[in-house]
Amino acid sequence: MWVMFAIGSALFAGLTSILAKIGIKEIDSTVATAIRTIVVLVFSWVMVLVVGSQDQIGTIRFQTFVFVFKRLSF
């Protein structure tokens, strides 16, 4: 089952890149990156809902969030 998800992930990543090149030629690259990020975010949540693992979000420890956001700091 995970192989199908990996293939789907690669497919959507490729489609995101292709659509970005075709449809967003006149837009600033920062805006194009933001739009691509939103597309990836939406499909990520679709996958979470399809798999049914959204109930695990509540089990994430606070320390895990701190670690993730600390790693994202500039």
XYZ file of C-alpha atoms in Angstrom:
74
model
C 0.000 0.000 0.000
C 2.820 2.409 0.828
C 4.238 1.938 -2.678
C 1.012 3.358 -4.120
C 1.291 6.362 -1.824
C 4.913 6.891 -2.851
C 3.949 6.743 -6.517
C 1.084 9.158 -5.894
C 3.389 11.506 -4.072
C 5.893 11.472 -6.926
C 3.090 11.980 -9.447
C 1.648 14.981 -7.617
C 5.104 16.492 -7.105
C 5.743 16.166 -10.834
C 2.348 17.625 -11.705
C 2.971 20.539 -9.373
C 6.215 21.305 -11.144
C 4.698 20.960 -14.628
C 1.699 23.121 -13.774
C 4.002 25.728 -12.292
C 5.991 25.948 -15.523
C 2.901 26.059 -17.743
C 0.466 28.218 -15.836
C 2.461 30.643 -13.741
C 4.871 32.187 -16.232
C 3.918 35.812 -15.559
C 3.880 35.566 -11.761
C 6.737 36.378 -9.397
C 8.715 33.282 -8.378
C 7.931 33.801 -4.683
C 4.189 33.812 -5.357
C 4.564 30.746 -7.583
C 6.406 28.943 -4.776
C 3.636 29.844 -2.333
C 0.976 28.516 -4.719
C 2.894 25.261 -5.234
C 3.255 24.917 -1.469
C -0.500 25.296 -1.012
C -1.144 22.592 -3.631
C 1.266 20.218 -1.886
C -0.316 21.018 1.491
C -3.816 20.270 0.199
C -2.780 16.937 -1.303
C -0.887 16.055 1.882
C -4.043 16.544 3.928
C -6.036 14.555 1.388
C -3.612 11.683 1.883
C -3.882 11.969 5.682
C -7.667 11.780 5.404
C -7.615 8.917 2.883
C -5.329 6.854 5.108
C -7.392 7.754 8.166
C -4.507 8.859 10.356
C -5.953 12.265 11.305
C -6.792 10.934 14.774
C -3.061 10.665 15.515
C -2.624 14.446 15.423
C -3.899 14.725 18.982
C -1.303 12.244 20.210
C 1.688 14.343 19.126
C 3.627 15.485 22.174
C 4.322 19.163 22.817
C 8.076 18.470 22.824
C 7.799 17.184 19.273
C 6.202 20.444 18.118
C 8.899 22.429 19.928
C 11.611 20.390 18.223
C 10.058 20.834 14.763
C 9.552 24.578 15.135
C 12.965 25.075 16.703
C 14.515 23.399 13.650
C 12.526 25.771 11.388
C 13.758 28.929 13.092
C 15.920 31.221 11.012
